[in-house]
Amino acid sequence: MNTTLFTCFGTAEGGGNPALVVEDGPADPDQRLQLARKRALTCVFIDAARGPGMVASLDFVYPHMRSPLCLHATLAAAQVLFARYGSDAPLTVTTAMRGQELTLSRQGETVFVRLARQAAPQADANEALVRRLLAAPTLQLASAPAIASVGSPKLLFEVADVDTLYALAPNLDAIAAWGRERSVSGCYVWCSSGAGVYEGRNFNHLDPALEDSATGVAAGALTVALGHGLTLHQGRATGRACVIRTALDGEAVLVGGKVAHGSVL
């Protein structure tokens, strides 16, 4: 078994969201979950390709659960696959849980994942719900809530500014319960800094200490909801500054960022 640590979506000053790439790892799902728990890291297992034109299948495992899609871990896996196959032409992989196709490419120092928009669940998300989930009874949203998806649906809330964003202390139990009932993977709260630049926080864990430093699927969902590419900052709350860049390519969404090599473990 070979494992390599990467940090993904980092900035020029460092930061980034860590992911462990596992090659020739255990096939048993329980052993994969045990490994993720032992390392306390998001793990992506590179498995044999499952169809023509594909180079690999990617299995995403968090310390608490297996996931259908994780884009920062996809960026990490891309670095290993580029070293194996080269990066002159895009590489296509599928996800292990749902068979979703992801196309990997590199533009300079930025690695991109190209993926299709996905149908999002329909749910009534009004301001009363928002205030309950975010435990903010006087909160005024800057726009109507939305649900969008590129593979892991997100409930999107826009707040007025970064001060409001970082003052939030949401009801994580309520968010988890609401999401389970409607097949929505947590809440992403965001605000605009102007000129296509945004900042956000993801709430999808019961433990506030596990707040995500960069949520690529949320950046993709926000791109779908807004209808244009964006630069999204995240990670201030966790001390791991991250920046995610997205673009639209017809009906497809590109989500990308920098990837820094970690160590072989």
mmCIF file of C-alpha atoms in Angstrom:
data_model
loop_
_atom_site.group_PDB
_atom_site.id
_atom_site.type_symbol
_atom_site.label_atom_id
_atom_site.label_comp_id
_atom_site.label_asym_id
_atom_site.label_seq_id
_atom_site.Cartn_x
_atom_site.Cartn_y
_atom_site.Cartn_z
ATOM 1 C CA MET A 1 0.000 0.000 0.000
ATOM 2 C CA ASN A 2 1.336 3.417 -0.980
ATOM 3 C CA THR A 3 -0.062 6.585 0.595
ATOM 4 C CA THR A 4 0.741 10.192 -0.279
ATOM 5 C CA LEU A 5 -0.500 13.290 1.478
ATOM 6 C CA PHE A 6 -1.496 16.413 -0.449
ATOM 7 C CA THR A 7 -3.004 19.755 0.482
ATOM 8 C CA CYS A 8 -5.540 21.043 -2.011
ATOM 9 C CA PHE A 9 -7.048 24.447 -2.848
ATOM 10 C CA GLY A 10 -4.206 26.185 -0.968
ATOM 11 C CA THR A 11 -3.145 29.797 -1.466
ATOM 12 C CA ALA A 12 0.247 31.324 -2.256
ATOM 13 C CA GLU A 13 0.784 31.648 1.497
ATOM 14 C CA GLY A 14 0.067 27.961 2.178
ATOM 15 C CA GLY A 15 -3.097 26.566 3.718
ATOM 16 C CA GLY A 16 -5.081 23.979 1.827
ATOM 17 C CA ASN A 17 -7.365 21.064 2.649
ATOM 18 C CA PRO A 18 -5.463 17.791 3.288
ATOM 19 C CA ALA A 19 -6.269 14.523 1.534
ATOM 20 C CA LEU A 20 -4.514 11.166 1.615
ATOM 21 C CA VAL A 21 -4.208 9.281 -1.691
ATOM 22 C CA VAL A 22 -4.076 5.500 -1.272
ATOM 23 C CA GLU A 23 -2.757 3.178 -3.991
ATOM 24 C CA ASP A 24 -2.964 -0.614 -3.670
ATOM 25 C CA GLY A 25 -4.985 -0.214 -0.492
ATOM 26 C CA PRO A 26 -7.380 -2.669 1.149
ATOM 27 C CA ALA A 27 -10.436 -3.620 -0.873
ATOM 28 C CA ASP A 28 -12.655 -4.107 2.161
ATOM 29 C CA PRO A 29 -14.830 -1.016 2.839
ATOM 30 C CA ASP A 30 -14.555 -1.431 6.615
ATOM 31 C CA GLN A 31 -10.756 -1.496 6.430
ATOM 32 C CA ARG A 32 -10.840 1.649 4.296
ATOM 33 C CA LEU A 33 -12.982 3.406 6.886
ATOM 34 C CA GLN A 34 -10.638 2.243 9.661
ATOM 35 C CA LEU A 35 -7.676 3.700 7.767
ATOM 36 C CA ALA A 36 -9.401 7.063 7.337
ATOM 37 C CA ARG A 37 -10.247 7.114 11.043
ATOM 38 C CA LYS A 38 -6.731 6.117 12.068
ATOM 39 C CA ARG A 39 -5.166 8.871 9.959
ATOM 40 C CA ALA A 40 -7.993 11.343 10.764
ATOM 41 C CA LEU A 41 -7.947 12.378 7.112
ATOM 42 C CA THR A 42 -10.108 12.325 4.029
ATOM 43 C CA CYS A 43 -8.832 9.386 1.978
ATOM 44 C CA VAL A 44 -9.219 8.661 -1.721
ATOM 45 C CA PHE A 45 -8.529 5.122 -2.888
ATOM 46 C CA ILE A 46 -7.380 4.758 -6.487
ATOM 47 C CA ASP A 47 -8.882 1.560 -7.887
ATOM 48 C CA ALA A 48 -8.812 -0.084 -11.309
ATOM 49 C CA ALA A 49 -10.801 1.585 -14.069
ATOM 50 C CA ARG A 50 -14.341 0.303 -14.566
ATOM 51 C CA GLY A 51 -14.934 1.159 -18.205
ATOM 52 C CA PRO A 52 -13.336 1.980 -21.559
ATOM 53 C CA GLY A 53 -11.626 5.367 -21.743
ATOM 54 C CA MET A 54 -11.293 5.585 -17.967
ATOM 55 C CA VAL A 55 -7.971 5.523 -16.122
ATOM 56 C CA ALA A 56 -9.230 4.784 -12.600
ATOM 57 C CA SER A 57 -12.133 4.581 -10.179
ATOM 58 C CA LEU A 58 -11.980 6.830 -7.099
ATOM 59 C CA ASP A 59 -13.435 5.801 -3.740
ATOM 60 C CA PHE A 60 -13.789 8.652 -1.215
ATOM 61 C CA VAL A 61 -13.753 7.825 2.496
ATOM 62 C CA TYR A 62 -14.030 10.319 5.347
ATOM 63 C CA PRO A 63 -13.226 9.348 8.945
ATOM 64 C CA HIS A 64 -16.969 9.113 9.651
ATOM 65 C CA MET A 65 -18.401 7.809 6.364
ATOM 66 C CA ARG A 66 -17.905 6.885 2.715
ATOM 67 C CA SER A 67 -18.772 9.692 0.295
ATOM 68 C CA PRO A 68 -20.069 9.703 -3.293
ATOM 69 C CA LEU A 69 -17.854 12.670 -4.226
ATOM 70 C CA CYS A 70 -15.072 14.776 -2.739
ATOM 71 C CA LEU A 71 -13.413 17.302 -5.019
ATOM 72 C CA HIS A 72 -10.382 18.248 -2.933
ATOM 73 C CA ALA A 73 -9.526 14.533 -2.728
ATOM 74 C CA THR A 74 -10.092 14.304 -6.490
ATOM 75 C CA LEU A 75 -7.468 17.014 -7.021
ATOM 76 C CA ALA A 76 -5.065 15.002 -4.863
ATOM 77 C CA ALA A 77 -5.730 11.813 -6.844
ATOM 78 C CA ALA A 78 -5.219 13.775 -10.071
ATOM 79 C CA GLN A 79 -1.625 14.532 -9.090
ATOM 80 C CA VAL A 80 -0.881 10.822 -8.708
ATOM 81 C CA LEU A 81 -2.636 9.981 -11.975
ATOM 82 C CA PHE A 82 -0.817 12.756 -13.867
ATOM 83 C CA ALA A 83 2.490 11.319 -12.632
ATOM 84 C CA ARG A 84 1.376 7.890 -13.865
ATOM 85 C CA TYR A 85 -0.154 8.814 -17.240
ATOM 86 C CA GLY A 86 1.038 12.365 -17.982
ATOM 87 C CA SER A 87 -0.987 15.567 -18.032
ATOM 88 C CA ASP A 88 -0.725 16.572 -21.694
ATOM 89 C CA ALA A 89 -4.303 15.385 -22.282
ATOM 90 C CA PRO A 90 -7.251 15.266 -19.858
ATOM 91 C CA LEU A 91 -7.782 12.055 -17.893
ATOM 92 C CA THR A 92 -11.223 10.631 -17.107
ATOM 93 C CA VAL A 93 -12.114 8.736 -13.951
ATOM 94 C CA THR A 94 -15.340 7.532 -12.367
ATOM 95 C CA THR A 95 -16.513 7.671 -8.779
ATOM 96 C CA ALA A 96 -16.849 4.351 -6.983
ATOM 97 C CA MET A 97 -20.262 4.902 -5.375
ATOM 98 C CA ARG A 98 -22.270 6.383 -8.260
ATOM 99 C CA GLY A 99 -20.145 5.981 -11.373
ATOM 100 C CA GLN A 100 -20.056 9.738 -11.977
ATOM 101 C CA GLU A 101 -17.546 10.724 -14.662
ATOM 102 C CA LEU A 102 -14.905 13.309 -13.742
ATOM 103 C CA THR A 103 -12.400 14.740 -16.212
ATOM 104 C CA LEU A 104 -9.058 15.876 -14.807
ATOM 105 C CA SER A 105 -6.875 18.519 -16.440
ATOM 106 C CA ARG A 106 -4.062 20.889 -15.555
ATOM 107 C CA GLN A 107 -3.718 24.536 -16.546
ATOM 108 C CA GLY A 108 -0.407 25.875 -15.260
ATOM 109 C CA GLU A 109 -0.369 25.372 -11.488
ATOM 110 C CA THR A 110 -4.123 24.773 -11.276
ATOM 111 C CA VAL A 111 -5.728 21.336 -11.436
ATOM 112 C CA PHE A 112 -9.343 21.273 -12.646
ATOM 113 C CA VAL A 113 -12.123 18.727 -12.331
ATOM 114 C CA ARG A 114 -14.780 18.900 -15.039
ATOM 115 C CA LEU A 115 -18.137 17.461 -14.050
ATOM 116 C CA ALA A 116 -21.767 17.644 -15.071
ATOM 117 C CA ARG A 117 -24.520 19.486 -13.262
ATOM 118 C CA GLN A 118 -26.756 17.132 -11.309
ATOM 119 C CA ALA A 119 -30.435 17.232 -10.501
ATOM 120 C CA ALA A 120 -30.996 18.729 -7.052
ATOM 121 C CA PRO A 121 -33.719 17.696 -4.573
ATOM 122 C CA GLN A 122 -36.734 19.952 -4.339
ATOM 123 C CA ALA A 123 -37.358 21.290 -0.838
ATOM 124 C CA ASP A 124 -39.012 24.295 0.745
ATOM 125 C CA ALA A 125 -36.199 26.443 2.160
ATOM 126 C CA ASN A 126 -37.644 29.653 3.562
ATOM 127 C CA GLU A 127 -36.149 32.234 5.915
ATOM 128 C CA ALA A 128 -37.770 30.646 8.969
ATOM 129 C CA LEU A 129 -35.951 27.412 8.170
ATOM 130 C CA VAL A 130 -32.688 29.276 7.618
ATOM 131 C CA ARG A 131 -32.926 31.003 10.983
ATOM 132 C CA ARG A 132 -33.640 27.704 12.723
ATOM 133 C CA LEU A 133 -30.787 25.835 11.042
ATOM 134 C CA LEU A 134 -28.293 28.639 11.550
ATOM 135 C CA ALA A 135 -29.517 29.380 15.107
ATOM 136 C CA ALA A 136 -29.804 33.035 14.109
ATOM 137 C CA PRO A 137 -33.367 34.241 14.858
ATOM 138 C CA THR A 138 -32.834 37.764 13.505
ATOM 139 C CA LEU A 139 -30.750 36.873 10.454
ATOM 140 C CA GLN A 140 -31.685 38.559 7.175
ATOM 141 C CA LEU A 141 -30.557 36.739 4.052
ATOM 142 C CA ALA A 142 -29.145 38.707 1.124
ATOM 143 C CA SER A 143 -30.961 36.508 -1.417
ATOM 144 C CA ALA A 144 -33.377 33.582 -1.528
ATOM 145 C CA PRO A 145 -32.060 30.149 -0.444
ATOM 146 C CA ALA A 146 -31.246 27.680 -3.215
ATOM 147 C CA ILE A 147 -30.358 24.012 -3.611
ATOM 148 C CA ALA A 148 -27.927 23.004 -6.361
ATOM 149 C CA SER A 149 -25.620 20.085 -7.087
ATOM 150 C CA VAL A 150 -22.657 18.828 -9.072
ATOM 151 C CA GLY A 151 -22.800 15.469 -7.316
ATOM 152 C CA SER A 152 -23.466 16.261 -3.635
ATOM 153 C CA PRO A 153 -26.444 18.627 -3.195
ATOM 154 C CA LYS A 154 -25.948 21.740 -1.062
ATOM 155 C CA LEU A 155 -28.424 24.123 0.546
ATOM 156 C CA LEU A 156 -27.019 27.581 -0.242
ATOM 157 C CA PHE A 157 -27.574 30.676 1.918
ATOM 158 C CA GLU A 158 -26.248 34.153 1.081
ATOM 159 C CA VAL A 159 -25.533 36.475 4.018
ATOM 160 C CA ALA A 160 -24.702 40.170 3.902
ATOM 161 C CA ASP A 161 -20.977 40.204 4.677
ATOM 162 C CA VAL A 162 -17.981 38.355 6.124
ATOM 163 C CA ASP A 163 -18.694 39.589 9.652
ATOM 164 C CA THR A 164 -22.093 37.909 9.531
ATOM 165 C CA LEU A 165 -20.543 34.800 7.964
ATOM 166 C CA TYR A 166 -17.968 34.297 10.706
ATOM 167 C CA ALA A 167 -20.328 35.156 13.555
ATOM 168 C CA LEU A 168 -22.477 32.109 12.748
ATOM 169 C CA ALA A 169 -22.737 29.258 15.257
ATOM 170 C CA PRO A 170 -25.356 27.049 13.566
ATOM 171 C CA ASN A 171 -27.433 24.195 14.923
ATOM 172 C CA LEU A 172 -25.408 21.357 13.429
ATOM 173 C CA ASP A 173 -27.790 18.648 14.660
ATOM 174 C CA ALA A 174 -30.723 20.378 12.962
ATOM 175 C CA ILE A 175 -28.767 20.802 9.718
ATOM 176 C CA ALA A 176 -27.816 17.110 9.703
ATOM 177 C CA ALA A 177 -31.381 15.978 10.430
ATOM 178 C CA TRP A 178 -32.911 18.245 7.774
ATOM 179 C CA GLY A 179 -30.348 17.120 5.212
ATOM 180 C CA ARG A 180 -30.855 13.415 5.886
ATOM 181 C CA GLU A 181 -34.591 13.727 5.323
ATOM 182 C CA ARG A 182 -34.124 15.476 1.978
ATOM 183 C CA SER A 183 -30.863 13.953 0.656
ATOM 184 C CA VAL A 184 -29.060 17.294 0.933
ATOM 185 C CA SER A 185 -25.438 17.316 2.054
ATOM 186 C CA GLY A 186 -25.447 20.170 4.550
ATOM 187 C CA CYS A 187 -25.525 23.945 4.228
ATOM 188 C CA TYR A 188 -23.099 26.276 2.508
ATOM 189 C CA VAL A 189 -23.269 29.886 3.668
ATOM 190 C CA TRP A 190 -21.628 32.507 1.469
ATOM 191 C CA CYS A 191 -21.261 36.206 0.845
ATOM 192 C CA SER A 192 -20.021 38.347 -2.017
ATOM 193 C CA SER A 193 -16.851 40.413 -1.840
ATOM 194 C CA GLY A 194 -17.528 41.961 -5.271
ATOM 195 C CA ALA A 195 -16.055 41.450 -8.737
ATOM 196 C CA GLY A 196 -16.789 37.727 -8.838
ATOM 197 C CA VAL A 197 -15.034 37.001 -5.540
ATOM 198 C CA TYR A 198 -16.888 35.210 -2.742
ATOM 199 C CA GLU A 199 -16.268 33.739 0.694
ATOM 200 C CA GLY A 200 -18.028 30.798 2.303
ATOM 201 C CA ARG A 201 -18.329 28.242 5.082
ATOM 202 C CA ASN A 202 -19.613 24.672 4.911
ATOM 203 C CA PHE A 203 -21.722 23.138 7.696
ATOM 204 C CA ASN A 204 -22.012 19.371 7.252
ATOM 205 C CA HIS A 205 -20.558 17.817 10.420
ATOM 206 C CA LEU A 206 -21.954 17.348 13.893
ATOM 207 C CA ASP A 207 -18.601 18.339 15.417
ATOM 208 C CA PRO A 208 -17.756 22.026 14.815
ATOM 209 C CA ALA A 209 -14.063 21.124 14.989
ATOM 210 C CA LEU A 210 -14.517 19.204 11.714
ATOM 211 C CA GLU A 211 -15.614 22.239 9.682
ATOM 212 C CA ASP A 212 -14.307 21.902 6.145
ATOM 213 C CA SER A 213 -11.507 24.181 4.959
ATOM 214 C CA ALA A 214 -12.474 23.930 1.284
ATOM 215 C CA THR A 215 -15.637 22.428 -0.173
ATOM 216 C CA GLY A 216 -15.296 21.917 -3.901
ATOM 217 C CA VAL A 217 -18.765 20.433 -4.348
ATOM 218 C CA ALA A 218 -20.237 23.546 -2.714
ATOM 219 C CA ALA A 219 -18.220 25.792 -5.027
ATOM 220 C CA GLY A 220 -19.605 23.829 -7.962
ATOM 221 C CA ALA A 221 -23.147 24.054 -6.616
ATOM 222 C CA LEU A 222 -22.798 27.806 -6.092
ATOM 223 C CA THR A 223 -21.510 28.177 -9.651
ATOM 224 C CA VAL A 224 -24.609 26.376 -10.932
ATOM 225 C CA ALA A 225 -26.909 28.514 -8.777
ATOM 226 C CA LEU A 226 -25.306 31.832 -9.819
ATOM 227 C CA GLY A 227 -24.805 30.860 -13.460
ATOM 228 C CA HIS A 228 -21.168 31.971 -13.738
ATOM 229 C CA GLY A 229 -17.643 31.103 -12.686
ATOM 230 C CA LEU A 230 -16.223 32.452 -9.450
ATOM 231 C CA THR A 231 -13.307 32.717 -7.057
ATOM 232 C CA LEU A 232 -14.298 31.375 -3.655
ATOM 233 C CA HIS A 233 -12.314 31.825 -0.449
ATOM 234 C CA GLN A 234 -12.789 29.435 2.463
ATOM 235 C CA GLY A 235 -10.874 28.191 5.496
ATOM 236 C CA ARG A 236 -10.500 31.306 7.615
ATOM 237 C CA ALA A 237 -12.496 29.651 10.401
ATOM 238 C CA THR A 238 -10.209 26.598 10.402
ATOM 239 C CA GLY A 239 -6.880 28.366 10.016
ATOM 240 C CA ARG A 240 -6.294 26.761 6.594
ATOM 241 C CA ALA A 241 -6.785 29.448 3.964
ATOM 242 C CA CYS A 242 -8.113 28.041 0.684
ATOM 243 C CA VAL A 243 -9.209 29.410 -2.676
ATOM 244 C CA ILE A 244 -11.371 27.545 -5.190
ATOM 245 C CA ARG A 245 -11.761 28.680 -8.808
ATOM 246 C CA THR A 246 -14.655 27.623 -11.004
ATOM 247 C CA ALA A 247 -15.864 28.147 -14.557
ATOM 248 C CA LEU A 248 -18.726 27.059 -16.777
ATOM 249 C CA ASP A 249 -18.051 25.130 -19.978
ATOM 250 C CA GLY A 250 -21.412 24.764 -21.649
ATOM 251 C CA GLU A 251 -23.465 22.571 -19.335
ATOM 252 C CA ALA A 252 -20.355 21.371 -17.476
ATOM 253 C CA VAL A 253 -18.735 22.905 -14.404
ATOM 254 C CA LEU A 254 -14.979 23.203 -13.856
ATOM 255 C CA VAL A 255 -13.768 23.296 -10.243
ATOM 256 C CA GLY A 256 -10.076 23.801 -9.610
ATOM 257 C CA GLY A 257 -7.256 24.885 -7.376
ATOM 258 C CA LYS A 258 -3.650 24.402 -6.469
ATOM 259 C CA VAL A 259 -2.318 21.125 -5.095
ATOM 260 C CA ALA A 260 0.812 20.884 -2.937
ATOM 261 C CA HIS A 261 2.742 17.669 -2.461
ATOM 262 C CA GLY A 262 2.800 16.299 1.030
ATOM 263 C CA SER A 263 4.751 13.234 2.085
ATOM 264 C CA VAL A 264 4.761 9.508 1.417
ATOM 265 C CA LEU A 265 3.531 7.765 4.577
#
